Amino acid sequence: MISDSQILQIIAQGENSGVEFKRDDIKPEALAKEIVAFSNSNGGVILVGVEDDGVISGIANSHINEEWVSNIVRHNVIPALEVVSTTAEVDGKKVFYIEVPKGKDKPYQTNKFQFLIRIGSTNRVATQAELLRLFQQSGALHYDKVGIDRTSISSLNYYKLDSYFNIFEIKFDEETSSSQEQLLKNAEILTEEGQVTLAGMLCFGINPSKYLYQSGIAFAHFKGSHITDELIDRQFIEGTLDYIIDTTLAVVKNNIKAPSIIVGAKRVETAIGYPDKVFRELITNACVHRDYSIVGSQIRLFMFDDRLEMHSPGRLPNTLSIEKIKLGSAYSRNPVLLKFLIHTRYVDRLGRGVPMIFQEANKLGKEIKMEEFGEEFIVTLYF
């Protein structure tokens, strides 16, 4: 049960990305829009009987109850959604409380076919790109299977293809042209129309960045703890994902300062830091699980004196939460890409990577922070 003090705390926050106030004359269609927008975003709370300015006006209409809300989420929201609702009394006036969860079956729409999202304290119709991301989050669409315009089998590196198929004891270079093409389609490196898939380009392309401007990692090392401090090193690493992962790891290692002393004729490190596998896991996860449909943003890796920040485009998929990730739960936004990197041993199929990162941090008494901010997932590794 929600208490009156909790409701007063919510009202004190004002309307925001997770809170909406409504008068008691709200129509079912209008409430459905609010519920759809919250469920397509990160969930939220709707208080009926509260004015926009936070004044409690109360509920005079007796039809506003749990059954009324249940009918709305069953008939006015597609697909149907479960919400928590209850009536509370605050300052002698009735307020109806509706808690909308972050939807697991995105995208949701009204029965008027409107896909809405929550931006700040307002709702708006989702753009095509935003709708695409909602379908990805639900698992209804995997963007890494999409074909890339202006590509064909000639856009692929045959040496990399031969090395990959050797894992399965297939001599790719000895196959006929038609057999090669069919192999690539079966492996989801080519679409049925003969275009290179996004996953195929990232792993086997001759020049991935020519077609995928969002691929690659932007690295920056700052002298200090703020992004406005002096820039020590800046690099943009692009190519196939194996090259990006290996090169970025080398760049990180070269930029980490390891305190040391001279013992005899050798320099010996005096501080124990994170093992290489921690940085490698962090980089690999960002490459495998980022949202490649966000075309205007690369993965960004910022190094400061006290921490390393990995900014990966895209929020967590529907079924995942930060708490689940820490325990080893996994869901792949890019299953074809993940498959290729599992086969080439860049990824552990058992989902042990993130728990390993936290274990290593605990050994060193260090902190790791994971958070969603806007359309980014950020991991911060403190030195």
Short mmCIF file of C-alpha atoms in Angstrom, two decimals:
data_model
loop_
_atom_site.label_atom_id
_atom_site.label_comp_id
_atom_site.label_asym_id
_atom_site.label_seq_id
_atom_site.Cartn_x
_atom_site.Cartn_y
_atom_site.Cartn_z
CA MET A 1 0.00 0.00 0.00
CA ILE A 2 1.24 3.48 -0.84
CA SER A 3 1.22 5.83 2.17
CA ASP A 4 0.08 9.45 2.17
CA SER A 5 3.61 10.56 3.07
CA GLN A 6 5.01 8.72 0.03
CA ILE A 7 2.45 10.39 -2.22
CA LEU A 8 3.35 13.78 -0.79
CA GLN A 9 7.02 13.07 -1.53
CA ILE A 10 6.14 12.20 -5.15
CA ILE A 11 4.05 15.37 -5.52
CA ALA A 12 6.91 17.46 -4.11
CA GLN A 13 9.14 16.27 -6.99
CA GLY A 14 6.77 17.77 -9.55
CA GLU A 15 6.06 16.28 -12.95
CA ASN A 16 9.14 14.71 -14.55
CA SER A 17 10.22 11.74 -16.65
CA GLY A 18 8.73 9.37 -14.09
CA VAL A 19 5.78 11.31 -12.62
CA GLU A 20 2.56 12.65 -14.18
CA PHE A 21 -0.35 14.51 -12.53
CA LYS A 22 -3.92 14.32 -13.84
CA ARG A 23 -7.31 15.81 -12.88
CA ASP A 24 -10.15 13.42 -12.11
CA ASP A 25 -11.91 14.26 -15.38
CA ILE A 26 -9.25 12.43 -17.42
CA LYS A 27 -10.65 10.34 -20.29
CA PRO A 28 -9.67 6.66 -20.81
CA GLU A 29 -7.93 7.53 -24.11
CA ALA A 30 -5.78 10.18 -22.39
CA LEU A 31 -4.82 7.85 -19.55
CA ALA A 32 -3.93 5.13 -22.06
CA LYS A 33 -1.49 7.56 -23.73
CA GLU A 34 0.24 8.19 -20.40
CA ILE A 35 0.49 4.49 -19.65
CA VAL A 36 1.85 3.68 -23.12
CA ALA A 37 4.49 6.43 -22.91
CA PHE A 38 5.71 5.26 -19.49
CA SER A 39 5.75 1.57 -20.46
CA ASN A 40 7.78 2.36 -23.62
CA SER A 41 10.27 4.29 -21.49
CA ASN A 42 11.35 3.46 -17.94
CA GLY A 43 8.01 3.23 -16.19
CA GLY A 44 6.50 5.85 -13.93
CA VAL A 45 3.74 6.97 -11.59
CA ILE A 46 0.44 8.67 -12.49
CA LEU A 47 -1.44 10.51 -9.74
CA VAL A 48 -5.09 11.22 -10.56
CA GLY A 49 -6.62 14.00 -8.50
CA VAL A 50 -3.58 16.26 -8.61
CA GLU A 51 -3.30 19.47 -10.66
CA ASP A 52 -0.31 20.21 -12.93
CA ASP A 53 1.10 22.57 -10.28
CA GLY A 54 0.95 19.88 -7.58
CA VAL A 55 -2.20 21.11 -5.83
CA ILE A 56 -4.31 18.18 -4.61
CA SER A 57 -7.80 18.65 -6.05
CA GLY A 58 -9.00 15.15 -5.16
CA ILE A 59 -11.36 12.73 -6.90
CA ALA A 60 -15.08 13.37 -7.17
CA ASN A 61 -15.79 10.72 -9.80
CA SER A 62 -16.47 7.36 -8.15
CA HIS A 63 -15.78 5.45 -11.39
CA ILE A 64 -12.04 6.05 -11.00
CA ASN A 65 -11.00 2.81 -9.36
CA GLU A 66 -8.91 -0.31 -9.98
CA GLU A 67 -11.49 -1.91 -12.27
CA TRP A 68 -11.60 1.26 -14.42
CA VAL A 69 -7.81 1.20 -14.83
CA SER A 70 -7.80 -2.55 -15.52
CA ASN A 71 -10.28 -2.07 -18.36
CA ILE A 72 -8.14 0.71 -19.86
CA VAL A 73 -4.89 -1.31 -19.84
CA ARG A 74 -6.79 -4.29 -21.28
CA HIS A 75 -8.71 -2.51 -24.04
CA ASN A 76 -6.87 0.77 -24.74
CA VAL A 77 -3.25 -0.44 -24.52
CA ILE A 78 -1.70 -2.92 -27.00
CA PRO A 79 -0.36 -5.35 -25.88
CA ALA A 80 -2.18 -5.47 -22.54
CA LEU A 81 -0.12 -4.40 -19.55
CA GLU A 82 -0.29 -5.02 -15.79
CA VAL A 83 -0.18 -1.94 -13.57
CA VAL A 84 -0.50 -1.38 -9.83
CA SER A 85 -3.30 0.99 -8.76
CA THR A 86 -4.88 2.02 -5.49
CA THR A 87 -6.80 4.82 -3.81
CA ALA A 88 -5.18 6.83 -1.02
CA GLU A 89 -6.35 9.74 1.14
CA VAL A 90 -4.03 12.74 1.34
CA ASP A 91 -4.88 15.88 3.32
CA GLY A 92 -8.48 14.72 3.50
CA LYS A 93 -8.81 14.26 -0.28
CA LYS A 94 -8.79 11.10 -2.38
CA VAL A 95 -5.90 10.57 -4.79
CA PHE A 96 -5.69 7.63 -7.19
CA TYR A 97 -2.19 6.15 -7.55
CA ILE A 98 -1.16 4.23 -10.71
CA GLU A 99 2.30 2.66 -10.98
CA VAL A 100 3.29 1.76 -14.56
CA PRO A 101 6.22 -0.65 -14.98
CA LYS A 102 8.94 -0.49 -17.61
CA GLY A 103 7.29 -2.65 -20.27
CA LYS A 104 8.66 -6.10 -21.11
CA ASP A 105 6.84 -6.38 -24.44
CA LYS A 106 7.80 -3.10 -26.13
CA PRO A 107 6.71 -1.35 -28.17
CA TYR A 108 3.31 -0.57 -26.67
CA GLN A 109 0.67 1.43 -28.53
CA THR A 110 -2.76 2.86 -27.87
CA ASN A 111 -5.83 1.39 -29.56
CA LYS A 112 -5.55 4.43 -31.87
CA PHE A 113 -2.19 3.00 -33.10
CA GLN A 114 -0.01 5.65 -31.40
CA PHE A 115 3.46 4.63 -30.22
CA LEU A 116 4.40 7.13 -27.53
CA ILE A 117 7.52 7.67 -25.41
CA ARG A 118 8.25 9.81 -22.37
CA ILE A 119 10.69 12.69 -22.81
CA GLY A 120 11.16 14.76 -19.66
CA SER A 121 7.69 15.64 -18.35
CA THR A 122 5.94 15.27 -21.72
CA ASN A 123 4.93 12.48 -24.10
CA ARG A 124 5.53 12.42 -27.83
CA VAL A 125 5.07 10.06 -30.75
CA ALA A 126 8.13 7.86 -31.28
CA THR A 127 10.23 8.58 -34.36
CA GLN A 128 11.12 5.79 -36.77
CA ALA A 129 14.57 5.38 -35.17
CA GLU A 130 13.08 5.33 -31.65
CA LEU A 131 10.47 2.78 -32.71
CA LEU A 132 13.22 0.62 -34.20
CA ARG A 133 15.05 0.68 -30.86
CA LEU A 134 11.86 -0.30 -29.02
CA PHE A 135 11.46 -3.34 -31.29
CA GLN A 136 15.11 -4.23 -30.61
CA GLN A 137 14.65 -3.98 -26.87
CA SER A 138 11.72 -6.39 -27.05
CA GLY A 139 13.73 -8.91 -29.08
CA ALA A 140 11.26 -8.65 -31.96
CA LEU A 141 13.99 -7.28 -34.23
CA HIS A 142 17.73 -7.93 -34.28
CA TYR A 143 19.46 -5.10 -36.06
CA ASP A 144 22.68 -7.08 -36.59
CA LYS A 145 20.80 -9.22 -39.15
CA VAL A 146 19.88 -6.22 -41.29
CA GLY A 147 21.53 -5.96 -44.71
CA ILE A 148 23.75 -2.96 -45.48
CA ASP A 149 23.09 -0.96 -48.62
CA ARG A 150 25.72 -0.96 -51.40
CA THR A 151 27.38 -4.15 -50.11
CA SER A 152 27.84 -7.62 -51.54
CA ILE A 153 30.11 -10.63 -51.12
CA SER A 154 32.94 -8.55 -52.64
CA SER A 155 32.81 -6.30 -49.53
CA LEU A 156 34.10 -9.19 -47.38
CA ASN A 157 37.64 -10.20 -46.44
CA TYR A 158 38.14 -13.71 -47.82
CA TYR A 159 41.11 -14.41 -45.54
CA LYS A 160 38.96 -13.75 -42.47
CA LEU A 161 36.15 -15.87 -43.89
CA ASP A 162 38.52 -18.76 -44.55
CA SER A 163 39.91 -18.55 -41.00
CA TYR A 164 36.40 -18.50 -39.54
CA PHE A 165 35.06 -21.49 -41.47
CA ASN A 166 38.22 -23.45 -40.66
CA ILE A 167 36.85 -23.58 -37.10
CA PHE A 168 34.14 -25.86 -38.51
CA GLU A 169 36.60 -27.76 -40.74
CA ILE A 170 35.20 -26.14 -43.88
CA LYS A 171 37.66 -25.09 -46.59
CA PHE A 172 35.91 -21.91 -47.66
CA ASP A 173 38.50 -20.98 -50.27
CA GLU A 174 38.05 -24.36 -52.01
CA GLU A 175 34.26 -24.06 -52.35
CA THR A 176 32.59 -22.97 -55.60
CA SER A 177 31.28 -19.42 -55.82
CA SER A 178 27.67 -20.57 -55.43
CA SER A 179 28.57 -22.75 -52.44
CA GLN A 180 30.47 -19.88 -50.83
CA GLU A 181 27.50 -17.59 -51.21
CA GLN A 182 25.13 -20.18 -49.73
CA LEU A 183 27.49 -20.76 -46.80
CA LEU A 184 27.54 -17.04 -46.07
CA LYS A 185 23.75 -16.85 -46.19
CA ASN A 186 23.41 -19.85 -43.88
CA ALA A 187 25.85 -18.25 -41.44
CA GLU A 188 23.93 -14.93 -41.59
CA ILE A 189 26.93 -13.10 -42.99
CA LEU A 190 24.89 -12.36 -46.12
CA THR A 191 21.15 -11.74 -46.37
CA GLU A 192 19.02 -13.76 -48.78
CA GLU A 193 19.22 -10.75 -51.11
CA GLY A 194 23.03 -10.92 -51.13
CA GLN A 195 23.78 -7.90 -48.93
CA VAL A 196 26.30 -8.13 -46.10
CA THR A 197 24.60 -8.14 -42.70
CA LEU A 198 25.69 -5.65 -40.06
CA ALA A 199 27.21 -8.48 -38.03
CA GLY A 200 28.97 -9.83 -41.11
CA MET A 201 30.45 -6.44 -41.93
CA LEU A 202 31.65 -5.82 -38.36
CA CYS A 203 33.41 -9.18 -38.19
CA PHE A 204 34.48 -9.90 -41.79
CA GLY A 205 34.23 -6.64 -43.73
CA ILE A 206 37.13 -5.16 -45.70
CA ASN A 207 36.36 -1.64 -44.48
CA PRO A 208 33.48 -1.61 -41.93
CA SER A 209 33.68 2.11 -41.17
CA LYS A 210 32.99 2.92 -44.83
CA TYR A 211 29.44 1.65 -44.35
CA LEU A 212 28.97 1.80 -40.57
CA TYR A 213 29.95 5.26 -39.40
CA GLN A 214 28.84 4.39 -35.87
CA SER A 215 31.31 1.52 -35.51
CA GLY A 216 34.63 1.94 -33.74
CA ILE A 217 35.73 3.33 -30.38
CA ALA A 218 36.67 6.92 -29.59
CA PHE A 219 39.33 6.95 -26.85
CA ALA A 220 40.41 9.99 -24.86
CA HIS A 221 42.83 10.25 -21.91
CA PHE A 222 42.57 13.35 -19.70
CA LYS A 223 45.10 14.62 -17.17
CA GLY A 224 42.84 15.05 -14.18
CA SER A 225 39.32 13.94 -13.29
CA HIS A 226 37.21 16.12 -15.59
CA ILE A 227 36.51 16.07 -19.32
CA THR A 228 37.60 19.72 -19.48
CA ASP A 229 41.11 18.89 -18.22
CA GLU A 230 44.19 18.67 -20.44
CA LEU A 231 43.97 16.00 -23.14
CA ILE A 232 46.91 13.60 -23.00
CA ASP A 233 45.94 11.17 -25.76
CA ARG A 234 43.10 10.83 -28.24
CA GLN A 235 42.57 8.05 -30.75
CA PHE A 236 39.77 6.69 -32.89
CA ILE A 237 40.01 2.93 -33.34
CA GLU A 238 38.12 1.40 -36.26
CA GLY A 239 38.15 -1.81 -38.29
CA THR A 240 36.68 -5.26 -37.67
CA LEU A 241 35.69 -6.01 -34.09
CA ASP A 242 38.62 -8.32 -33.36
CA TYR A 243 41.01 -5.52 -34.36
CA ILE A 244 39.05 -2.92 -32.40
CA ILE A 245 39.04 -5.03 -29.22
CA ASP A 246 42.74 -5.95 -29.39
CA THR A 247 43.89 -2.44 -30.32
CA THR A 248 41.75 -0.68 -27.73
CA LEU A 249 43.10 -2.99 -25.01
CA ALA A 250 46.66 -2.11 -26.07
CA VAL A 251 45.82 1.62 -26.02
CA VAL A 252 44.35 1.37 -22.51
CA LYS A 253 47.38 -0.52 -21.21
CA ASN A 254 49.77 2.01 -22.74
CA ASN A 255 47.92 4.87 -21.06
CA ILE A 256 47.67 3.39 -17.57
CA LYS A 257 50.34 4.69 -15.23
CA ALA A 258 51.79 1.90 -13.10
CA PRO A 259 53.86 3.18 -10.12
CA SER A 260 57.23 1.42 -10.04
CA ILE A 261 60.68 1.41 -8.49
CA ILE A 262 64.09 0.23 -9.72
CA VAL A 263 65.23 -3.01 -8.09
CA GLY A 264 68.69 -3.97 -9.24
CA ALA A 265 68.63 -3.67 -13.01
CA LYS A 266 64.87 -4.07 -13.34
CA ARG A 267 61.85 -1.81 -12.94
CA VAL A 268 59.27 -3.38 -10.64
CA GLU A 269 55.64 -2.21 -10.33
CA THR A 270 54.73 -1.20 -6.76
CA ALA A 271 50.92 -1.13 -7.16
CA ILE A 272 48.60 -3.92 -8.17
CA GLY A 273 46.00 -2.90 -10.76
CA TYR A 274 43.20 -4.54 -12.66
CA PRO A 275 44.29 -7.55 -14.75
CA ASP A 276 44.07 -7.22 -18.53
CA LYS A 277 41.03 -9.51 -18.66
CA VAL A 278 38.93 -6.86 -16.89
CA PHE A 279 39.65 -4.22 -19.54
CA ARG A 280 39.21 -6.76 -22.32
CA GLU A 281 35.80 -7.83 -20.99
CA LEU A 282 34.69 -4.22 -20.66
CA ILE A 283 35.71 -3.40 -24.25
CA THR A 284 34.27 -6.60 -25.71
CA ASN A 285 30.92 -6.16 -23.97
CA ALA A 286 30.59 -2.64 -25.31
CA CYS A 287 31.31 -3.82 -28.87
CA VAL A 288 28.97 -6.82 -28.72
CA HIS A 289 26.00 -5.31 -26.88
CA ARG A 290 25.83 -1.70 -28.03
CA ASP A 291 22.86 -0.51 -30.07
CA TYR A 292 24.12 -0.19 -33.66
CA SER A 293 20.87 1.39 -34.80
CA ILE A 294 22.00 4.60 -33.07
CA VAL A 295 24.01 5.75 -36.07
CA GLY A 296 25.19 9.12 -34.75
CA SER A 297 27.21 7.84 -31.81
CA GLN A 298 30.30 5.69 -31.32
CA ILE A 299 31.41 3.86 -28.22
CA ARG A 300 33.38 6.36 -26.12
CA LEU A 301 36.13 5.36 -23.70
CA PHE A 302 37.35 8.10 -21.34
CA MET A 303 40.36 7.66 -19.06
CA PHE A 304 40.92 9.97 -16.08
CA ASP A 305 43.42 9.92 -13.21
CA ASP A 306 40.92 8.20 -10.93
CA ARG A 307 38.70 6.15 -13.26
CA LEU A 308 37.90 4.67 -16.66
CA GLU A 309 34.47 5.36 -18.21
CA MET A 310 32.94 3.27 -20.99
CA HIS A 311 29.96 4.92 -22.72
CA SER A 312 28.04 2.45 -24.89
CA PRO A 313 25.11 3.64 -27.08
CA GLY A 314 21.80 2.06 -26.16
CA ARG A 315 19.86 1.29 -22.99
CA LEU A 316 19.54 -2.21 -21.55
CA PRO A 317 17.13 -4.56 -23.36
CA ASN A 318 13.71 -5.20 -21.79
CA THR A 319 14.55 -8.32 -19.81
CA LEU A 320 17.76 -7.02 -18.25
CA SER A 321 18.50 -4.85 -15.26
CA ILE A 322 21.81 -3.77 -13.74
CA GLU A 323 21.19 -6.09 -10.78
CA LYS A 324 20.66 -9.07 -13.11
CA ILE A 325 23.83 -8.28 -15.07
CA LYS A 326 25.93 -8.33 -11.90
CA LEU A 327 24.70 -11.87 -11.23
CA GLY A 328 25.58 -13.07 -14.72
CA SER A 329 22.21 -12.78 -16.48
CA ALA A 330 22.57 -12.07 -20.17
CA TYR A 331 20.45 -11.14 -23.15
CA SER A 332 21.98 -10.30 -26.48
CA ARG A 333 20.72 -7.36 -28.49
CA ASN A 334 22.98 -8.63 -31.31
CA PRO A 335 22.77 -12.46 -31.29
CA VAL A 336 24.51 -12.99 -34.64
CA LEU A 337 27.40 -10.77 -33.62
CA LEU A 338 27.61 -12.61 -30.31
CA LYS A 339 27.67 -15.95 -32.15
CA PHE A 340 30.64 -14.90 -34.28
CA LEU A 341 32.62 -13.68 -31.26
CA ILE A 342 31.85 -16.81 -29.27
CA HIS A 343 33.15 -18.96 -32.12
CA THR A 344 36.33 -16.88 -32.36
CA ARG A 345 36.73 -17.03 -28.53
CA TYR A 346 36.37 -13.33 -27.85
CA VAL A 347 33.30 -14.01 -25.69
CA ASP A 348 32.60 -16.62 -23.01
CA ARG A 349 29.22 -18.18 -23.78
CA LEU A 350 28.58 -18.82 -20.05
CA GLY A 351 28.01 -15.18 -19.12
CA ARG A 352 30.82 -15.08 -16.54
CA GLY A 353 32.39 -11.84 -17.75
CA VAL A 354 30.60 -9.19 -15.70
CA PRO A 355 30.67 -11.17 -12.41
CA MET A 356 34.43 -11.60 -13.01
CA ILE A 357 34.86 -7.81 -13.32
CA PHE A 358 33.15 -7.26 -9.96
CA GLN A 359 35.16 -10.05 -8.33
CA GLU A 360 38.44 -8.52 -9.49
CA ALA A 361 37.33 -5.09 -8.26
CA ASN A 362 36.43 -6.54 -4.86
CA LYS A 363 39.86 -8.13 -4.58
CA LEU A 364 41.40 -4.68 -5.05
CA GLY A 365 38.86 -2.92 -2.84
CA LYS A 366 37.74 -0.84 -5.82
CA GLU A 367 34.31 0.32 -6.95
CA ILE A 368 32.52 -0.30 -10.22
CA LYS A 369 29.43 1.69 -11.18
CA MET A 370 26.90 0.82 -13.89
CA GLU A 371 24.15 3.21 -14.92
CA GLU A 372 21.79 4.16 -17.73
CA PHE A 373 21.87 7.80 -18.75
CA GLY A 374 19.77 8.99 -21.68
CA GLU A 375 20.41 6.54 -24.53
CA GLU A 376 23.72 5.31 -23.10
CA PHE A 377 24.86 2.55 -20.79
CA ILE A 378 27.85 3.70 -18.76
CA VAL A 379 30.33 1.55 -16.83
CA THR A 380 32.81 3.32 -14.56
CA LEU A 381 35.89 1.50 -13.30
CA TYR A 382 37.54 3.35 -10.41
CA PHE A 383 41.30 3.20 -9.99
#
